[in-house]
RNA sequence: CGGAGCAUAGCUCAGCUUGGUAGAGCGCUACGUUCGGGACGUAGAGGCCGGAGGUUCGAAUCCUCUUGCUCCGACCA
């Protein structure tokens, strides 16, 4: 037996995260968030504190998406957090959808109550309460109505990065929090076709970010009517499959038709001299994507960050004996060279033990870990390990060679992660002929989505309703590739 | 908002049945030996036992009421 084999054999099966994915997926998910230092619960139920490392991740995602949004000609703006109650009531379906989860601001002053505690002052009750935005269609619609006069003002393409609130019964970190961060785009057009094209275009922008940055290969498709956004004619989505086979609605893009335009008088005078009602779209992408990232890629040792959005792409860990000043100085030079190449590099020069530094980098999902000890320094070498492949990928190379190939290594990891995500998703979509097959599938703890003819569930609403409640499944989407003939069914977050 | 669990040190938990005034492991601090997939020794710091009542000479422990968290479901990005 070689030394290497002996080492592998006695290597502990211990994982950094307990329980493991197989043992308890929801608890594992929370364990990863904690171990990777992404976020934590706040004193306010349903809200979370996004910690610096988690926020750096969100900023990287945000930057990638923001650049693409601007590249298609959309302008950023900012609209108020508070929305007059009367606004939200104007679109009937919209209010039906959101009324249950709106936080309401009713007072503008506090005063000392009878027990010496602070209470909202009874004299300071607002005549018209405000709601905290659950989404901004209405208040942006109000502005659009003012800003659009002529066909020359169209299209009007607006986006805002904001926080929104939806009072959640069952919060889950990143996936469903009462307050969350997102971008919401709101565009107005002269014609129906332009709006439909825009809805489609923005979903493809999202898909670009999901595939090429988050390395998640989801399924683009249209929502069935029962899953549509309140107040939309069409809703389209990316449904991503998590490692436990459940679906995550990764983002949405809506064709709002003329519903909001009519409610808010978004009109333009056409070349014909007549007044016409606009067609609007809205599209959103939230911090939920971070939850999707975790459930797509993390493993039993913690987070795995796709290189393109990783806060640290390379973590350099000096393996030091005694004071190690020479090795650390050497690592600093290497870090500077990598930085020059545009690599986001983190040098762990803390006085923690080497093994602790390694595990910290593993749990945080740093794509590439670089280890340099005294002897390697003397020889001009370094050792690097890919996070997604683990110790099997441990490679020792010359430092100059590494500088030349590091970007390619990161690119390869990024590509591999996307491929694994796509293969997993495609491999767990099961085509079925009858609802009885679907029933049997979920009864047998089947993992993934079922794909059936759309008319199977549409023509048998009672049968589908039963299936839905028995297995907690729902229509996920009608994949574009099937042109509406097929629908995916699955459990979801 | 229904159903089920759980609240004791930063974390994971023991102690509760049979009341007697606070424990372990990990983590943290200092020093020393260590450091290539989770080290060890020594010495320390750290808790009005989720909160409020009640029973009692005495409550982490028994009773009542609350609040929070987790999971499952309904609702939703």
Coordinates of C-alpha atoms (C1' of nucleotides) in Angstrom, one line a residue, chain B residues 11-65:
Chain B
rC11 C1' -22.4 26.2 19.0
rU12 C1' -24.2 20.9 20.0
rC13 C1' -26.4 19.0 24.1
rA14 C1' -26.7 16.5 29.4
rG15 C1' -29.3 17.6 34.0
rC16 C1' -35.9 17.7 34.7
rU17 C1' -39.1 11.6 35.7
rU18 C1' -37.9 11.4 41.9
rG19 C1' -37.2 20.1 43.5
rG20 C1' -31.6 21.4 47.2
rU21 C1' -29.0 26.9 43.9
rA22 C1' -25.0 25.1 36.8
rG23 C1' -22.4 20.6 33.8
rA24 C1' -19.8 18.2 29.3
rG25 C1' -17.8 18.4 24.3
rC26 C1' -16.6 21.8 20.6
rG27 C1' -15.4 27.0 20.1
rC28 C1' -13.1 31.4 22.5
rU29 C1' -8.5 33.8 25.4
rA30 C1' -3.1 33.2 27.1
rC31 C1' 1.4 30.4 26.9
rG32 C1' 4.1 26.2 24.8
rU33 C1' 4.6 22.2 21.3
rU34 C1' 2.4 21.9 16.4
rC35 C1' 0.8 23.0 11.0
rG36 C1' 0.5 19.5 3.1
rG37 C1' -7.5 17.1 4.6
rG38 C1' -10.1 18.8 10.8
rA39 C1' -3.5 18.6 16.5
rC40 C1' -2.3 18.4 21.7
rG41 C1' -0.9 20.1 26.8
rU42 C1' -1.5 23.6 30.8
rA43 C1' -4.2 27.7 32.7
rG44 C1' -8.5 30.8 32.0
rA45 C1' -13.1 33.7 30.5
rG46 C1' -18.1 32.7 29.6
rG47 C1' -25.0 31.1 31.7
rC48 C1' -30.4 35.7 36.7
rC49 C1' -31.5 27.7 32.5
rG50 C1' -36.5 32.1 26.4
rG51 C1' -40.1 35.5 29.3
rA52 C1' -44.1 36.3 33.1
rG53 C1' -47.0 34.4 36.9
rG54 C1' -47.9 30.4 40.5
rU55 C1' -46.9 26.0 44.1
rU56 C1' -42.8 25.5 47.8
rC57 C1' -38.5 26.9 53.2
rG58 C1' -36.2 26.2 48.3
rA59 C1' -37.7 25.8 41.0
rA60 C1' -33.6 24.7 35.1
rU61 C1' -36.6 20.7 37.3
rC62 C1' -43.7 20.8 39.1
rC63 C1' -48.3 23.9 37.3
rU64 C1' -50.5 28.0 34.1
rC65 C1' -49.9 31.7 30.5

